[in-house]
Amino acid sequence: MFKRLRKWIRDLAGLDDTPHKIALGFALGIFVGFVPLMGIQMAVVLPFALAFRGNKAAAISGVWITNPLTVIPIYYVNYIVGLWVTPYAYM
């Protein structure tokens, strides 16, 4: 598993683009990864990467932060933060 992770990081770092575009694409991917659109996140992040001129490969890899092992804790924290931001929305 660690070999695959190291290879993924090396491939991401070796992208032929500016560091700004790679970081922007990855940040867009992580942002969309936290939005509860499980199953269509990669299709959603591509138009954002094109619109903001971020790296598309980095954006898609950023979406993979939500996988079957991390989806429950991430969406639970999203729910708690949502209740904190809008405490009276459901009363």
PDB file of N, CA, C and O in Angstrom, residues 4-57:
ATOM      1  N   ARG A   4       2.307   2.031  -3.448  1.00  0.00           N
ATOM      2  CA  ARG A   4       1.343   2.675  -4.350  1.00  0.00           C
ATOM      3  C   ARG A   4       1.161   4.138  -3.985  1.00  0.00           C
ATOM      4  O   ARG A   4       1.042   4.990  -4.858  1.00  0.00           O
ATOM      5  N   LEU A   5       1.155   4.445  -2.683  1.00  0.00           N
ATOM      6  CA  LEU A   5       1.010   5.828  -2.256  1.00  0.00           C
ATOM      7  C   LEU A   5       2.214   6.662  -2.685  1.00  0.00           C
ATOM      8  O   LEU A   5       2.061   7.772  -3.194  1.00  0.00           O
ATOM      9  N   ARG A   6       3.416   6.108  -2.524  1.00  0.00           N
ATOM     10  CA  ARG A   6       4.612   6.825  -2.959  1.00  0.00           C
ATOM     11  C   ARG A   6       4.619   7.046  -4.463  1.00  0.00           C
ATOM     12  O   ARG A   6       4.983   8.118  -4.943  1.00  0.00           O
ATOM     13  N   LYS A   7       4.181   6.034  -5.235  1.00  0.00           N
ATOM     14  CA  LYS A   7       4.114   6.175  -6.684  1.00  0.00           C
ATOM     15  C   LYS A   7       3.098   7.231  -7.071  1.00  0.00           C
ATOM     16  O   LYS A   7       3.339   8.049  -7.961  1.00  0.00           O
ATOM     17  N   TRP A   8       1.952   7.265  -6.383  1.00  0.00           N
ATOM     18  CA  TRP A   8       0.927   8.260  -6.671  1.00  0.00           C
ATOM     19  C   TRP A   8       1.447   9.669  -6.402  1.00  0.00           C
ATOM     20  O   TRP A   8       1.235  10.587  -7.192  1.00  0.00           O
ATOM     21  N   ILE A   9       2.165   9.855  -5.293  1.00  0.00           N
ATOM     22  CA  ILE A   9       2.728  11.164  -4.958  1.00  0.00           C
ATOM     23  C   ILE A   9       3.786  11.560  -5.986  1.00  0.00           C
ATOM     24  O   ILE A   9       3.832  12.713  -6.424  1.00  0.00           O
ATOM     25  N   ARG A  10       4.632  10.614  -6.389  1.00  0.00           N
ATOM     26  CA  ARG A  10       5.631  10.905  -7.409  1.00  0.00           C
ATOM     27  C   ARG A  10       4.988  11.284  -8.738  1.00  0.00           C
ATOM     28  O   ARG A  10       5.433  12.213  -9.405  1.00  0.00           O
ATOM     29  N   ASP A  11       3.942  10.572  -9.129  1.00  0.00           N
ATOM     30  CA  ASP A  11       3.244  10.889 -10.372  1.00  0.00           C
ATOM     31  C   ASP A  11       2.579  12.255 -10.299  1.00  0.00           C
ATOM     32  O   ASP A  11       2.590  13.016 -11.265  1.00  0.00           O
ATOM     33  N   LEU A  12       1.997  12.575  -9.153  1.00  0.00           N
ATOM     34  CA  LEU A  12       1.356  13.870  -8.978  1.00  0.00           C
ATOM     35  C   LEU A  12       2.392  14.990  -8.986  1.00  0.00           C
ATOM     36  O   LEU A  12       2.169  16.041  -9.584  1.00  0.00           O
ATOM     37  N   ALA A  13       3.517  14.772  -8.362  1.00  0.00           N
ATOM     38  CA  ALA A  13       4.570  15.789  -8.334  1.00  0.00           C
ATOM     39  C   ALA A  13       5.245  15.937  -9.688  1.00  0.00           C
ATOM     40  O   ALA A  13       5.785  17.001 -10.000  1.00  0.00           O
ATOM     41  N   GLY A  14       5.198  14.900 -10.513  1.00  0.00           N
ATOM     42  CA  GLY A  14       5.846  14.950 -11.814  1.00  0.00           C
ATOM     43  C   GLY A  14       4.963  15.426 -12.942  1.00  0.00           C
ATOM     44  O   GLY A  14       5.334  15.306 -14.114  1.00  0.00           O
ATOM     45  N   LEU A  15       3.812  15.979 -12.641  1.00  0.00           N
ATOM     46  CA  LEU A  15       2.928  16.482 -13.685  1.00  0.00           C
ATOM     47  C   LEU A  15       3.595  17.645 -14.412  1.00  0.00           C
ATOM     48  O   LEU A  15       4.286  18.464 -13.809  1.00  0.00           O
ATOM     49  N   ASP A  16       3.365  17.710 -15.700  1.00  0.00           N
ATOM     50  CA  ASP A  16       3.984  18.746 -16.517  1.00  0.00           C
ATOM     51  C   ASP A  16       3.079  19.978 -16.549  1.00  0.00           C
ATOM     52  O   ASP A  16       2.376  20.220 -17.522  1.00  0.00           O
ATOM     53  N   ASP A  17       3.079  20.715 -15.465  1.00  0.00           N
ATOM     54  CA  ASP A  17       2.275  21.921 -15.334  1.00  0.00           C
ATOM     55  C   ASP A  17       2.912  22.796 -14.265  1.00  0.00           C
ATOM     56  O   ASP A  17       3.828  22.368 -13.570  1.00  0.00           O
ATOM     57  N   THR A  18       2.435  24.009 -14.126  1.00  0.00           N
ATOM     58  CA  THR A  18       2.997  24.891 -13.108  1.00  0.00           C
ATOM     59  C   THR A  18       2.552  24.435 -11.723  1.00  0.00           C
ATOM     60  O   THR A  18       1.482  23.832 -11.582  1.00  0.00           O
ATOM     61  N   PRO A  19       3.335  24.700 -10.702  1.00  0.00           N
ATOM     62  CA  PRO A  19       2.929  24.320  -9.343  1.00  0.00           C
ATOM     63  C   PRO A  19       1.602  24.956  -8.930  1.00  0.00           C
ATOM     64  O   PRO A  19       0.813  24.341  -8.223  1.00  0.00           O
ATOM     65  N   HIS A  20       1.344  26.167  -9.400  1.00  0.00           N
ATOM     66  CA  HIS A  20       0.084  26.838  -9.064  1.00  0.00           C
ATOM     67  C   HIS A  20      -1.111  26.074  -9.632  1.00  0.00           C
ATOM     68  O   HIS A  20      -2.102  25.863  -8.935  1.00  0.00           O
ATOM     69  N   LYS A  21      -1.023  25.646 -10.876  1.00  0.00           N
ATOM     70  CA  LYS A  21      -2.134  24.926 -11.495  1.00  0.00           C
ATOM     71  C   LYS A  21      -2.343  23.554 -10.855  1.00  0.00           C
ATOM     72  O   LYS A  21      -3.474  23.107 -10.691  1.00  0.00           O
ATOM     73  N   ILE A  22      -1.265  22.886 -10.486  1.00  0.00           N
ATOM     74  CA  ILE A  22      -1.387  21.590  -9.821  1.00  0.00           C
ATOM     75  C   ILE A  22      -2.035  21.760  -8.453  1.00  0.00           C
ATOM     76  O   ILE A  22      -2.950  21.029  -8.079  1.00  0.00           O
ATOM     77  N   ALA A  23      -1.577  22.752  -7.680  1.00  0.00           N
ATOM     78  CA  ALA A  23      -2.145  22.993  -6.350  1.00  0.00           C
ATOM     79  C   ALA A  23      -3.603  23.421  -6.449  1.00  0.00           C
ATOM     80  O   ALA A  23      -4.442  22.988  -5.645  1.00  0.00           O
ATOM     81  N   LEU A  24      -3.931  24.251  -7.435  1.00  0.00           N
ATOM     82  CA  LEU A  24      -5.314  24.685  -7.623  1.00  0.00           C
ATOM     83  C   LEU A  24      -6.208  23.510  -7.978  1.00  0.00           C
ATOM     84  O   LEU A  24      -7.304  23.358  -7.433  1.00  0.00           O
ATOM     85  N   GLY A  25      -5.747  22.648  -8.869  1.00  0.00           N
ATOM     86  CA  GLY A  25      -6.525  21.470  -9.230  1.00  0.00           C
ATOM     87  C   GLY A  25      -6.742  20.550  -8.044  1.00  0.00           C
ATOM     88  O   GLY A  25      -7.849  20.044  -7.830  1.00  0.00           O
ATOM     89  N   PHE A  26      -5.697  20.325  -7.271  1.00  0.00           N
ATOM     90  CA  PHE A  26      -5.821  19.455  -6.100  1.00  0.00           C
ATOM     91  C   PHE A  26      -6.764  20.056  -5.067  1.00  0.00           C
ATOM     92  O   PHE A  26      -7.578  19.353  -4.468  1.00  0.00           O
ATOM     93  N   ALA A  27      -6.679  21.362  -4.850  1.00  0.00           N
ATOM     94  CA  ALA A  27      -7.575  22.031  -3.898  1.00  0.00           C
ATOM     95  C   ALA A  27      -9.026  21.946  -4.360  1.00  0.00           C
ATOM     96  O   ALA A  27      -9.930  21.717  -3.551  1.00  0.00           O
ATOM     97  N   LEU A  28      -9.270  22.118  -5.640  1.00  0.00           N
ATOM     98  CA  LEU A  28     -10.625  21.966  -6.171  1.00  0.00           C
ATOM     99  C   LEU A  28     -11.132  20.545  -5.956  1.00  0.00           C
ATOM    100  O   LEU A  28     -12.298  20.333  -5.612  1.00  0.00           O
ATOM    101  N   GLY A  29     -10.260  19.573  -6.168  1.00  0.00           N
ATOM    102  CA  GLY A  29     -10.642  18.181  -5.961  1.00  0.00           C
ATOM    103  C   GLY A  29     -11.003  17.889  -4.518  1.00  0.00           C
ATOM    104  O   GLY A  29     -11.980  17.196  -4.243  1.00  0.00           O
ATOM    105  N   ILE A  30     -10.230  18.421  -3.591  1.00  0.00           N
ATOM    106  CA  ILE A  30     -10.536  18.199  -2.179  1.00  0.00           C
ATOM    107  C   ILE A  30     -11.840  18.898  -1.806  1.00  0.00           C
ATOM    108  O   ILE A  30     -12.661  18.348  -1.073  1.00  0.00           O
ATOM    109  N   PHE A  31     -12.066  20.108  -2.336  1.00  0.00           N
ATOM    110  CA  PHE A  31     -13.309  20.817  -2.050  1.00  0.00           C
ATOM    111  C   PHE A  31     -14.510  20.011  -2.537  1.00  0.00           C
ATOM    112  O   PHE A  31     -15.482  19.815  -1.794  1.00  0.00           O
ATOM    113  N   VAL A  32     -14.461  19.519  -3.749  1.00  0.00           N
ATOM    114  CA  VAL A  32     -15.574  18.727  -4.286  1.00  0.00           C
ATOM    115  C   VAL A  32     -15.663  17.389  -3.561  1.00  0.00           C
ATOM    116  O   VAL A  32     -16.749  16.839  -3.406  1.00  0.00           O
ATOM    117  N   GLY A  33     -14.545  16.871  -3.075  1.00  0.00           N
ATOM    118  CA  GLY A  33     -14.564  15.621  -2.322  1.00  0.00           C
ATOM    119  C   GLY A  33     -15.359  15.708  -1.033  1.00  0.00           C
ATOM    120  O   GLY A  33     -15.898  14.710  -0.574  1.00  0.00           O
ATOM    121  N   PHE A  34     -15.459  16.901  -0.457  1.00  0.00           N
ATOM    122  CA  PHE A  34     -16.224  17.076   0.774  1.00  0.00           C
ATOM    123  C   PHE A  34     -17.697  17.362   0.518  1.00  0.00           C
ATOM    124  O   PHE A  34     -18.478  17.405   1.451  1.00  0.00           O
ATOM    125  N   VAL A  35     -18.076  17.585  -0.722  1.00  0.00           N
ATOM    126  CA  VAL A  35     -19.479  17.822  -1.061  1.00  0.00           C
ATOM    127  C   VAL A  35     -20.163  16.463  -1.201  1.00  0.00           C
ATOM    128  O   VAL A  35     -19.635  15.564  -1.861  1.00  0.00           O
ATOM    129  N   PRO A  36     -21.341  16.278  -0.602  1.00  0.00           N
ATOM    130  CA  PRO A  36     -21.974  14.944  -0.629  1.00  0.00           C
ATOM    131  C   PRO A  36     -22.594  14.593  -1.979  1.00  0.00           C
ATOM    132  O   PRO A  36     -23.806  14.569  -2.145  1.00  0.00           O
ATOM    133  N   LEU A  37     -21.767  14.335  -2.945  1.00  0.00           N
ATOM    134  CA  LEU A  37     -22.201  13.920  -4.281  1.00  0.00           C
ATOM    135  C   LEU A  37     -21.540  12.597  -4.647  1.00  0.00           C
ATOM    136  O   LEU A  37     -21.000  12.457  -5.740  1.00  0.00           O
ATOM    137  N   MET A  38     -21.574  11.649  -3.745  1.00  0.00           N
ATOM    138  CA  MET A  38     -20.855  10.394  -3.937  1.00  0.00           C
ATOM    139  C   MET A  38     -21.244   9.728  -5.253  1.00  0.00           C
ATOM    140  O   MET A  38     -22.417   9.566  -5.542  1.00  0.00           O
ATOM    141  N   GLY A  39     -20.253   9.403  -6.029  1.00  0.00           N
ATOM    142  CA  GLY A  39     -20.480   8.711  -7.286  1.00  0.00           C
ATOM    143  C   GLY A  39     -20.306   9.586  -8.516  1.00  0.00           C
ATOM    144  O   GLY A  39     -19.974   9.088  -9.587  1.00  0.00           O
ATOM    145  N   ILE A  40     -20.505  10.890  -8.373  1.00  0.00           N
ATOM    146  CA  ILE A  40     -20.360  11.785  -9.528  1.00  0.00           C
ATOM    147  C   ILE A  40     -19.343  12.890  -9.268  1.00  0.00           C
ATOM    148  O   ILE A  40     -19.288  13.872 -10.001  1.00  0.00           O
ATOM    149  N   GLN A  41     -18.530  12.726  -8.256  1.00  0.00           N
ATOM    150  CA  GLN A  41     -17.587  13.776  -7.880  1.00  0.00           C
ATOM    151  C   GLN A  41     -16.547  14.042  -8.967  1.00  0.00           C
ATOM    152  O   GLN A  41     -16.186  15.190  -9.205  1.00  0.00           O
ATOM    153  N   MET A  42     -16.074  12.992  -9.632  1.00  0.00           N
ATOM    154  CA  MET A  42     -15.074  13.207 -10.675  1.00  0.00           C
ATOM    155  C   MET A  42     -15.665  13.963 -11.851  1.00  0.00           C
ATOM    156  O   MET A  42     -14.996  14.799 -12.464  1.00  0.00           O
ATOM    157  N   ALA A  43     -16.924  13.706 -12.177  1.00  0.00           N
ATOM    158  CA  ALA A  43     -17.574  14.433 -13.264  1.00  0.00           C
ATOM    159  C   ALA A  43     -17.860  15.879 -12.864  1.00  0.00           C
ATOM    160  O   ALA A  43     -17.890  16.760 -13.719  1.00  0.00           O
ATOM    161  N   VAL A  44     -18.068  16.127 -11.594  1.00  0.00           N
ATOM    162  CA  VAL A  44     -18.354  17.487 -11.124  1.00  0.00           C
ATOM    163  C   VAL A  44     -17.081  18.322 -11.077  1.00  0.00           C
ATOM    164  O   VAL A  44     -17.106  19.522 -11.381  1.00  0.00           O
ATOM    165  N   VAL A  45     -15.951  17.723 -10.720  1.00  0.00           N
ATOM    166  CA  VAL A  45     -14.728  18.503 -10.546  1.00  0.00           C
ATOM    167  C   VAL A  45     -14.104  18.906 -11.884  1.00  0.00           C
ATOM    168  O   VAL A  45     -13.427  19.935 -11.954  1.00  0.00           O
ATOM    169  N   LEU A  46     -14.332  18.170 -12.936  1.00  0.00           N
ATOM    170  CA  LEU A  46     -13.706  18.507 -14.217  1.00  0.00           C
ATOM    171  C   LEU A  46     -14.140  19.871 -14.758  1.00  0.00           C
ATOM    172  O   LEU A  46     -13.280  20.640 -15.197  1.00  0.00           O
ATOM    173  N   PRO A  47     -15.428  20.219 -14.761  1.00  0.00           N
ATOM    174  CA  PRO A  47     -15.771  21.579 -15.212  1.00  0.00           C
ATOM    175  C   PRO A  47     -15.161  22.679 -14.339  1.00  0.00           C
ATOM    176  O   PRO A  47     -14.779  23.735 -14.841  1.00  0.00           O
ATOM    177  N   PHE A  48     -15.058  22.417 -13.025  1.00  0.00           N
ATOM    178  CA  PHE A  48     -14.412  23.397 -12.146  1.00  0.00           C
ATOM    179  C   PHE A  48     -12.940  23.555 -12.507  1.00  0.00           C
ATOM    180  O   PHE A  48     -12.415  24.666 -12.529  1.00  0.00           O
ATOM    181  N   ALA A  49     -12.262  22.442 -12.762  1.00  0.00           N
ATOM    182  CA  ALA A  49     -10.844  22.509 -13.126  1.00  0.00           C
ATOM    183  C   ALA A  49     -10.659  23.241 -14.454  1.00  0.00           C
ATOM    184  O   ALA A  49      -9.693  23.991 -14.622  1.00  0.00           O
ATOM    185  N   LEU A  50     -11.563  23.029 -15.384  1.00  0.00           N
ATOM    186  CA  LEU A  50     -11.476  23.747 -16.654  1.00  0.00           C
ATOM    187  C   LEU A  50     -11.765  25.236 -16.470  1.00  0.00           C
ATOM    188  O   LEU A  50     -11.084  26.080 -17.048  1.00  0.00           O
ATOM    189  N   ALA A  51     -12.781  25.558 -15.679  1.00  0.00           N
ATOM    190  CA  ALA A  51     -13.161  26.958 -15.483  1.00  0.00           C
ATOM    191  C   ALA A  51     -12.082  27.748 -14.751  1.00  0.00           C
ATOM    192  O   ALA A  51     -11.804  28.903 -15.096  1.00  0.00           O
ATOM    193  N   PHE A  52     -11.462  27.134 -13.736  1.00  0.00           N
ATOM    194  CA  PHE A  52     -10.441  27.830 -12.957  1.00  0.00           C
ATOM    195  C   PHE A  52      -9.033  27.587 -13.484  1.00  0.00           C
ATOM    196  O   PHE A  52      -8.061  28.038 -12.886  1.00  0.00           O
ATOM    197  N   ARG A  53      -8.923  26.837 -14.572  1.00  0.00           N
ATOM    198  CA  ARG A  53      -7.643  26.504 -15.220  1.00  0.00           C
ATOM    199  C   ARG A  53      -6.686  25.771 -14.286  1.00  0.00           C
ATOM    200  O   ARG A  53      -5.485  26.014 -14.266  1.00  0.00           O
ATOM    201  N   GLY A  54      -7.255  24.856 -13.503  1.00  0.00           N
ATOM    202  CA  GLY A  54      -6.441  24.005 -12.642  1.00  0.00           C
ATOM    203  C   GLY A  54      -6.078  22.721 -13.382  1.00  0.00           C
ATOM    204  O   GLY A  54      -6.625  22.414 -14.440  1.00  0.00           O
ATOM    205  N   ASN A  55      -5.168  21.975 -12.837  1.00  0.00           N
ATOM    206  CA  ASN A  55      -4.757  20.720 -13.443  1.00  0.00           C
ATOM    207  C   ASN A  55      -5.843  19.669 -13.234  1.00  0.00           C
ATOM    208  O   ASN A  55      -6.266  19.418 -12.108  1.00  0.00           O
ATOM    209  N   LYS A  56      -6.282  19.053 -14.328  1.00  0.00           N
ATOM    210  CA  LYS A  56      -7.391  18.102 -14.255  1.00  0.00           C
ATOM    211  C   LYS A  56      -7.003  16.807 -13.543  1.00  0.00           C
ATOM    212  O   LYS A  56      -7.787  16.259 -12.774  1.00  0.00           O
ATOM    213  N   ALA A  57      -5.789  16.316 -13.770  1.00  0.00           N
ATOM    214  CA  ALA A  57      -5.353  15.088 -13.098  1.00  0.00           C
ATOM    215  C   ALA A  57      -5.233  15.296 -11.594  1.00  0.00           C
ATOM    216  O   ALA A  57      -5.614  14.426 -10.799  1.00  0.00           O
TER     217      ALA A  57
END
